[in-house]
Amino acid sequence: MTANYKISYVVRGGDHPGAIVNTDQRPLVGDRVKLGEREFTVLEVIDLIPPRGDFHYLHVTIQLAKN
Amino acid sequence: MDLLSVLKNAELFEGVTPYELDALTKICQQRTYNAGDVITAQGETGDELFVICDGFVEVLHSDSPSDPSPRAVVNLGQGQIFGEMALVDRGPRSATVRAISKETIVQVIKRDDFEELCEENHHLGYIVMRNIAVDLSFKLRHQHLTGQ
């Protein structure tokens, strides 16, 4: 069965309001994620609440990626 | 991706049976928006719930009707729902939702169709209403984490 990750992205610094997105891959610290047209680096990943069914609920802190 | 696969991956339908999922596909209607299109407007009445299949939307909130610069509260991407508050409490839209991707694809469920389905199948109604509650709770937690 495929896991679904419902992620609350909180952006450190800048004016981005953050995002809530589902993915099928658990993000790891150091990963790069694209939210719309902008790319961010993952700084921290925390399980926000216990999983339910196929869904895992994560809080992920990110910051704008430096190219 | 076909509609059934899209709905299977939406948390709103986590826990419904394949038969119930099939019934839900019959009341869904697909719409596509371009970047900048307003999907719902704060203060207006609405009777539709939206499931994002592809793209991103931006949720904007104004403190008053005369507020010239609404504040971006959160962006929502694939698998997320919006419009659920008006579906549940029948109040005016609490925020403006605008597409920010070039092609934002959503599935739309009308309140009357949804309520009729819930009346016919209480298990389906319980599961989906519980999932809406979990989603609202998650959004509240996100809001607390962002310090808004």
PDB file of C-alpha atoms in Angstrom:
ATOM      1  CA  MET A   1       0.000   0.000   0.000  1.00  0.00           C
ATOM      2  CA  THR A   2       1.355   3.465  -0.915  1.00  0.00           C
ATOM      3  CA  ALA A   3       1.978   5.928   1.870  1.00  0.00           C
ATOM      4  CA  ASN A   4       0.709   9.477   1.521  1.00  0.00           C
ATOM      5  CA  TYR A   5       2.464  12.317   3.316  1.00  0.00           C
ATOM      6  CA  LYS A   6       0.399  15.362   4.119  1.00  0.00           C
ATOM      7  CA  ILE A   7       2.940  18.095   4.749  1.00  0.00           C
ATOM      8  CA  SER A   8       2.680  21.447   6.466  1.00  0.00           C
ATOM      9  CA  TYR A   9       5.580  23.430   4.982  1.00  0.00           C
ATOM     10  CA  VAL A  10       6.650  26.406   7.071  1.00  0.00           C
ATOM     11  CA  VAL A  11       9.084  28.773   5.374  1.00  0.00           C
ATOM     12  CA  ARG A  12      11.858  30.270   7.496  1.00  0.00           C
ATOM     13  CA  GLY A  13      12.534  33.894   6.531  1.00  0.00           C
ATOM     14  CA  GLY A  14      11.021  35.658   3.525  1.00  0.00           C
ATOM     15  CA  ASP A  15       7.384  36.400   2.829  1.00  0.00           C
ATOM     16  CA  HIS A  16       6.108  32.999   1.678  1.00  0.00           C
ATOM     17  CA  PRO A  17       2.955  31.995   3.635  1.00  0.00           C
ATOM     18  CA  GLY A  18       3.884  28.300   3.689  1.00  0.00           C
ATOM     19  CA  ALA A  19       1.959  25.494   2.047  1.00  0.00           C
ATOM     20  CA  ILE A  20       0.061  22.281   2.630  1.00  0.00           C
ATOM     21  CA  VAL A  21       0.728  19.579   0.060  1.00  0.00           C
ATOM     22  CA  ASN A  22       0.388  15.791  -0.281  1.00  0.00           C
ATOM     23  CA  THR A  23       3.306  13.753  -1.598  1.00  0.00           C
ATOM     24  CA  ASP A  24       4.176  10.054  -1.809  1.00  0.00           C
ATOM     25  CA  GLN A  25       7.766  10.578  -0.612  1.00  0.00           C
ATOM     26  CA  ARG A  26       8.807  11.483   2.912  1.00  0.00           C
ATOM     27  CA  PRO A  27      11.089  14.558   2.618  1.00  0.00           C
ATOM     28  CA  LEU A  28      14.514  14.388   4.250  1.00  0.00           C
ATOM     29  CA  VAL A  29      16.703  17.129   5.667  1.00  0.00           C
ATOM     30  CA  GLY A  30      18.746  18.607   2.822  1.00  0.00           C
ATOM     31  CA  ASP A  31      16.205  17.690   0.115  1.00  0.00           C
ATOM     32  CA  ARG A  32      15.087  20.330  -2.335  1.00  0.00           C
ATOM     33  CA  VAL A  33      11.343  20.837  -2.792  1.00  0.00           C
ATOM     34  CA  LYS A  34       9.486  22.939  -5.343  1.00  0.00           C
ATOM     35  CA  LEU A  35       6.410  24.865  -4.231  1.00  0.00           C
ATOM     36  CA  GLY A  36       5.007  26.460  -7.356  1.00  0.00           C
ATOM     37  CA  GLU A  37       7.842  28.220  -9.139  1.00  0.00           C
ATOM     38  CA  ARG A  38      10.135  28.511  -6.112  1.00  0.00           C
ATOM     39  CA  GLU A  39      12.622  25.964  -4.791  1.00  0.00           C
ATOM     40  CA  PHE A  40      13.357  25.412  -1.105  1.00  0.00           C
ATOM     41  CA  THR A  41      15.778  23.381   1.030  1.00  0.00           C
ATOM     42  CA  VAL A  42      14.403  21.136   3.806  1.00  0.00           C
ATOM     43  CA  LEU A  43      15.782  22.093   7.232  1.00  0.00           C
ATOM     44  CA  GLU A  44      13.696  19.958   9.618  1.00  0.00           C
ATOM     45  CA  VAL A  45      11.081  17.173   9.433  1.00  0.00           C
ATOM     46  CA  ILE A  46       8.776  16.338  12.369  1.00  0.00           C
ATOM     47  CA  ASP A  47       5.777  13.989  12.651  1.00  0.00           C
ATOM     48  CA  LEU A  48       2.988  16.401  13.550  1.00  0.00           C
ATOM     49  CA  ILE A  49       0.274  13.932  14.603  1.00  0.00           C
ATOM     50  CA  PRO A  50       0.068  10.097  14.537  1.00  0.00           C
ATOM     51  CA  PRO A  51      -0.528   8.492  11.110  1.00  0.00           C
ATOM     52  CA  ARG A  52      -4.079   7.531  10.118  1.00  0.00           C
ATOM     53  CA  GLY A  53      -4.636   4.871   7.485  1.00  0.00           C
ATOM     54  CA  ASP A  54      -2.201   5.501   4.631  1.00  0.00           C
ATOM     55  CA  PHE A  55      -1.686   9.119   5.680  1.00  0.00           C
ATOM     56  CA  HIS A  56       1.286  10.506   7.590  1.00  0.00           C
ATOM     57  CA  TYR A  57       1.170  14.070   8.860  1.00  0.00           C
ATOM     58  CA  LEU A  58       4.432  16.026   8.793  1.00  0.00           C
ATOM     59  CA  HIS A  59       5.649  19.469   9.780  1.00  0.00           C
ATOM     60  CA  VAL A  60       8.555  20.483   7.545  1.00  0.00           C
ATOM     61  CA  THR A  61      10.608  23.644   7.949  1.00  0.00           C
ATOM     62  CA  ILE A  62      12.178  24.943   4.740  1.00  0.00           C
ATOM     63  CA  GLN A  63      14.056  27.970   3.473  1.00  0.00           C
ATOM     64  CA  LEU A  64      14.543  29.420   0.004  1.00  0.00           C
ATOM     65  CA  ALA A  65      17.244  27.410  -1.787  1.00  0.00           C
ATOM     66  CA  LYS A  66      20.509  29.123  -2.572  1.00  0.00           C
ATOM     67  CA  ASN A  67      21.530  28.439  -6.152  1.00  0.00           C
TER      68      ASN A  67
ATOM     69  CA  MET B   1      -4.240  10.283 -13.737  1.00  0.00           C
ATOM     70  CA  ASP B   2      -7.844   9.013 -13.789  1.00  0.00           C
ATOM     71  CA  LEU B   3     -10.453  10.401 -11.417  1.00  0.00           C
ATOM     72  CA  LEU B   4     -10.589   7.284  -9.214  1.00  0.00           C
ATOM     73  CA  SER B   5      -6.811   7.429  -8.621  1.00  0.00           C
ATOM     74  CA  VAL B   6      -7.026  11.134  -7.810  1.00  0.00           C
ATOM     75  CA  LEU B   7      -9.786  10.590  -5.246  1.00  0.00           C
ATOM     76  CA  LYS B   8      -7.964   7.595  -3.695  1.00  0.00           C
ATOM     77  CA  ASN B   9      -5.015   9.871  -2.932  1.00  0.00           C
ATOM     78  CA  ALA B  10      -7.139  12.631  -1.429  1.00  0.00           C
ATOM     79  CA  GLU B  11      -7.295  12.484   2.360  1.00  0.00           C
ATOM     80  CA  LEU B  12     -10.940  13.588   2.210  1.00  0.00           C
ATOM     81  CA  PHE B  13     -11.834  10.088   1.067  1.00  0.00           C
ATOM     82  CA  GLU B  14      -9.468   8.096   3.312  1.00  0.00           C
ATOM     83  CA  GLY B  15     -11.459   5.153   4.717  1.00  0.00           C
ATOM     84  CA  VAL B  16     -14.321   5.031   2.199  1.00  0.00           C
ATOM     85  CA  THR B  17     -14.997   1.736   0.432  1.00  0.00           C
ATOM     86  CA  PRO B  18     -14.331   1.260  -3.316  1.00  0.00           C
ATOM     87  CA  TYR B  19     -18.125   1.239  -3.867  1.00  0.00           C
ATOM     88  CA  GLU B  20     -18.473   4.567  -2.025  1.00  0.00           C
ATOM     89  CA  LEU B  21     -15.535   6.045  -3.928  1.00  0.00           C
ATOM     90  CA  ASP B  22     -17.258   5.083  -7.156  1.00  0.00           C
ATOM     91  CA  ALA B  23     -20.430   6.867  -6.017  1.00  0.00           C
ATOM     92  CA  LEU B  24     -18.354   9.968  -5.219  1.00  0.00           C
ATOM     93  CA  THR B  25     -16.841  10.061  -8.709  1.00  0.00           C
ATOM     94  CA  LYS B  26     -20.374  10.447 -10.070  1.00  0.00           C
ATOM     95  CA  ILE B  27     -20.918  13.761  -8.259  1.00  0.00           C
ATOM     96  CA  CYS B  28     -17.489  15.251  -9.093  1.00  0.00           C
ATOM     97  CA  GLN B  29     -17.031  17.802 -11.819  1.00  0.00           C
ATOM     98  CA  GLN B  30     -13.585  18.754 -13.117  1.00  0.00           C
ATOM     99  CA  ARG B  31     -12.593  22.373 -13.682  1.00  0.00           C
ATOM    100  CA  THR B  32      -9.345  23.964 -14.838  1.00  0.00           C
ATOM    101  CA  TYR B  33      -8.147  27.422 -13.816  1.00  0.00           C
ATOM    102  CA  ASN B  34      -5.316  29.627 -15.044  1.00  0.00           C
ATOM    103  CA  ALA B  35      -2.882  31.498 -12.814  1.00  0.00           C
ATOM    104  CA  GLY B  36      -4.648  34.519 -11.321  1.00  0.00           C
ATOM    105  CA  ASP B  37      -8.186  33.142 -11.647  1.00  0.00           C
ATOM    106  CA  VAL B  38     -10.287  33.677  -8.513  1.00  0.00           C
ATOM    107  CA  ILE B  39     -12.017  30.419  -7.583  1.00  0.00           C
ATOM    108  CA  THR B  40     -13.862  31.600  -4.471  1.00  0.00           C
ATOM    109  CA  ALA B  41     -14.208  35.133  -3.110  1.00  0.00           C
ATOM    110  CA  GLN B  42     -14.276  36.019   0.593  1.00  0.00           C
ATOM    111  CA  GLY B  43     -17.754  37.062   1.759  1.00  0.00           C
ATOM    112  CA  GLU B  44     -19.627  35.487  -1.132  1.00  0.00           C
ATOM    113  CA  THR B  45     -22.028  32.618  -0.677  1.00  0.00           C
ATOM    114  CA  GLY B  46     -20.881  29.260  -1.982  1.00  0.00           C
ATOM    115  CA  ASP B  47     -22.134  25.713  -2.143  1.00  0.00           C
ATOM    116  CA  GLU B  48     -19.126  23.899  -3.585  1.00  0.00           C
ATOM    117  CA  LEU B  49     -16.167  22.015  -2.152  1.00  0.00           C
ATOM    118  CA  PHE B  50     -12.935  21.754  -4.153  1.00  0.00           C
ATOM    119  CA  VAL B  51     -10.291  19.009  -4.277  1.00  0.00           C
ATOM    120  CA  ILE B  52      -6.983  20.065  -5.857  1.00  0.00           C
ATOM    121  CA  CYS B  53      -5.773  17.499  -8.397  1.00  0.00           C
ATOM    122  CA  ASP B  54      -2.886  19.473  -9.853  1.00  0.00           C
ATOM    123  CA  GLY B  55      -1.277  22.862  -9.331  1.00  0.00           C
ATOM    124  CA  PHE B  56      -1.368  25.322  -6.469  1.00  0.00           C
ATOM    125  CA  VAL B  57      -3.861  27.823  -5.082  1.00  0.00           C
ATOM    126  CA  GLU B  58      -3.247  30.753  -2.774  1.00  0.00           C
ATOM    127  CA  VAL B  59      -5.590  31.416   0.164  1.00  0.00           C
ATOM    128  CA  LEU B  60      -6.020  35.151   0.855  1.00  0.00           C
ATOM    129  CA  HIS B  61      -7.756  36.763   3.824  1.00  0.00           C
ATOM    130  CA  SER B  62      -8.876  40.369   4.268  1.00  0.00           C
ATOM    131  CA  ASP B  63      -9.468  41.805   7.742  1.00  0.00           C
ATOM    132  CA  SER B  64     -12.365  43.928   6.457  1.00  0.00           C
ATOM    133  CA  PRO B  65     -14.333  44.364   3.213  1.00  0.00           C
ATOM    134  CA  SER B  66     -12.460  47.627   2.545  1.00  0.00           C
ATOM    135  CA  ASP B  67      -9.012  46.063   3.113  1.00  0.00           C
ATOM    136  CA  PRO B  68      -7.076  46.863  -0.106  1.00  0.00           C
ATOM    137  CA  SER B  69      -4.310  44.305   0.444  1.00  0.00           C
ATOM    138  CA  PRO B  70      -5.477  40.862   1.509  1.00  0.00           C
ATOM    139  CA  ARG B  71      -2.906  38.719   3.326  1.00  0.00           C
ATOM    140  CA  ALA B  72      -1.710  35.389   1.884  1.00  0.00           C
ATOM    141  CA  VAL B  73      -2.479  32.795   4.570  1.00  0.00           C
ATOM    142  CA  VAL B  74      -1.275  29.579   2.936  1.00  0.00           C
ATOM    143  CA  ASN B  75      -0.736  27.901  -0.432  1.00  0.00           C
ATOM    144  CA  LEU B  76      -2.501  24.597  -1.045  1.00  0.00           C
ATOM    145  CA  GLY B  77      -1.308  21.908  -3.432  1.00  0.00           C
ATOM    146  CA  GLN B  78      -2.236  18.483  -4.718  1.00  0.00           C
ATOM    147  CA  GLY B  79      -4.673  16.485  -2.579  1.00  0.00           C
ATOM    148  CA  GLN B  80      -5.853  19.446  -0.501  1.00  0.00           C
ATOM    149  CA  ILE B  81      -9.416  20.645  -0.176  1.00  0.00           C
ATOM    150  CA  PHE B  82     -10.921  24.102   0.163  1.00  0.00           C
ATOM    151  CA  GLY B  83     -14.441  25.481   0.355  1.00  0.00           C
ATOM    152  CA  GLU B  84     -15.299  22.926   3.026  1.00  0.00           C
ATOM    153  CA  MET B  85     -16.364  25.509   5.630  1.00  0.00           C
ATOM    154  CA  ALA B  86     -19.216  26.848   3.492  1.00  0.00           C
ATOM    155  CA  LEU B  87     -20.193  23.253   2.748  1.00  0.00           C
ATOM    156  CA  VAL B  88     -20.486  22.431   6.434  1.00  0.00           C
ATOM    157  CA  ASP B  89     -21.788  25.660   8.020  1.00  0.00           C
ATOM    158  CA  ARG B  90     -23.468  27.343   5.005  1.00  0.00           C
ATOM    159  CA  GLY B  91     -21.809  30.656   5.929  1.00  0.00           C
ATOM    160  CA  PRO B  92     -20.102  33.063   3.502  1.00  0.00           C
ATOM    161  CA  ARG B  93     -16.689  32.160   2.085  1.00  0.00           C
ATOM    162  CA  SER B  94     -14.068  32.838   4.787  1.00  0.00           C
ATOM    163  CA  ALA B  95     -11.264  33.548   2.304  1.00  0.00           C
ATOM    164  CA  THR B  96     -10.496  34.282  -1.315  1.00  0.00           C
ATOM    165  CA  VAL B  97      -8.837  31.410  -3.163  1.00  0.00           C
ATOM    166  CA  ARG B  98      -6.865  32.166  -6.308  1.00  0.00           C
ATOM    167  CA  ALA B  99      -5.078  29.802  -8.692  1.00  0.00           C
ATOM    168  CA  ILE B 100      -1.333  30.459  -8.842  1.00  0.00           C
ATOM    169  CA  SER B 101      -0.254  27.688 -11.229  1.00  0.00           C
ATOM    170  CA  LYS B 102      -0.495  27.944 -15.006  1.00  0.00           C
ATOM    171  CA  GLU B 103      -2.958  25.054 -15.014  1.00  0.00           C
ATOM    172  CA  THR B 104      -4.737  24.305 -11.742  1.00  0.00           C
ATOM    173  CA  ILE B 105      -7.087  21.326 -11.975  1.00  0.00           C
ATOM    174  CA  VAL B 106      -9.754  20.762  -9.316  1.00  0.00           C
ATOM    175  CA  GLN B 107     -12.669  18.430  -8.726  1.00  0.00           C
ATOM    176  CA  VAL B 108     -15.817  20.221  -7.571  1.00  0.00           C
ATOM    177  CA  ILE B 109     -18.524  18.704  -5.341  1.00  0.00           C
ATOM    178  CA  LYS B 110     -21.817  20.539  -4.885  1.00  0.00           C
ATOM    179  CA  ARG B 111     -23.326  20.649  -1.384  1.00  0.00           C
ATOM    180  CA  ASP B 112     -26.749  19.283  -2.412  1.00  0.00           C
ATOM    181  CA  ASP B 113     -25.207  16.306  -4.249  1.00  0.00           C
ATOM    182  CA  PHE B 114     -22.877  15.634  -1.328  1.00  0.00           C
ATOM    183  CA  GLU B 115     -25.628  15.845   1.313  1.00  0.00           C
ATOM    184  CA  GLU B 116     -27.885  13.582  -0.731  1.00  0.00           C
ATOM    185  CA  LEU B 117     -25.112  10.996  -0.911  1.00  0.00           C
ATOM    186  CA  CYS B 118     -24.498  11.272   2.857  1.00  0.00           C
ATOM    187  CA  GLU B 119     -28.222  10.808   3.565  1.00  0.00           C
ATOM    188  CA  GLU B 120     -28.271   7.679   1.412  1.00  0.00           C
ATOM    189  CA  ASN B 121     -25.089   6.274   2.965  1.00  0.00           C
ATOM    190  CA  HIS B 122     -24.415   7.252   6.578  1.00  0.00           C
ATOM    191  CA  HIS B 123     -21.064   5.426   6.665  1.00  0.00           C
ATOM    192  CA  LEU B 124     -19.813   7.521   3.758  1.00  0.00           C
ATOM    193  CA  GLY B 125     -21.185  10.664   5.409  1.00  0.00           C
ATOM    194  CA  TYR B 126     -19.458   9.876   8.726  1.00  0.00           C
ATOM    195  CA  ILE B 127     -16.104   9.115   7.083  1.00  0.00           C
ATOM    196  CA  VAL B 128     -16.043  12.222   4.885  1.00  0.00           C
ATOM    197  CA  MET B 129     -17.271  14.539   7.677  1.00  0.00           C
ATOM    198  CA  ARG B 130     -14.587  13.102  10.012  1.00  0.00           C
ATOM    199  CA  ASN B 131     -11.958  13.694   7.323  1.00  0.00           C
ATOM    200  CA  ILE B 132     -13.133  17.290   6.889  1.00  0.00           C
ATOM    201  CA  ALA B 133     -12.717  17.750  10.669  1.00  0.00           C
ATOM    202  CA  VAL B 134      -9.168  16.285  10.509  1.00  0.00           C
ATOM    203  CA  ASP B 135      -8.338  18.576   7.589  1.00  0.00           C
ATOM    204  CA  LEU B 136      -9.606  21.679   9.419  1.00  0.00           C
ATOM    205  CA  SER B 137      -7.586  20.622  12.466  1.00  0.00           C
ATOM    206  CA  PHE B 138      -4.452  20.213  10.323  1.00  0.00           C
ATOM    207  CA  LYS B 139      -4.940  23.659   8.777  1.00  0.00           C
ATOM    208  CA  LEU B 140      -5.287  25.150  12.267  1.00  0.00           C
ATOM    209  CA  ARG B 141      -2.064  23.417  13.373  1.00  0.00           C
ATOM    210  CA  HIS B 142      -0.314  24.759  10.259  1.00  0.00           C
ATOM    211  CA  GLN B 143      -1.552  28.255  11.058  1.00  0.00           C
ATOM    212  CA  HIS B 144      -0.204  27.977  14.615  1.00  0.00           C
ATOM    213  CA  LEU B 145       3.179  26.773  13.293  1.00  0.00           C
ATOM    214  CA  THR B 146       3.464  29.701  10.900  1.00  0.00           C
ATOM    215  CA  GLY B 147       2.690  32.076  13.777  1.00  0.00           C
ATOM    216  CA  GLN B 148      -0.298  33.695  12.039  1.00  0.00           C
TER     217      GLN B 148
END
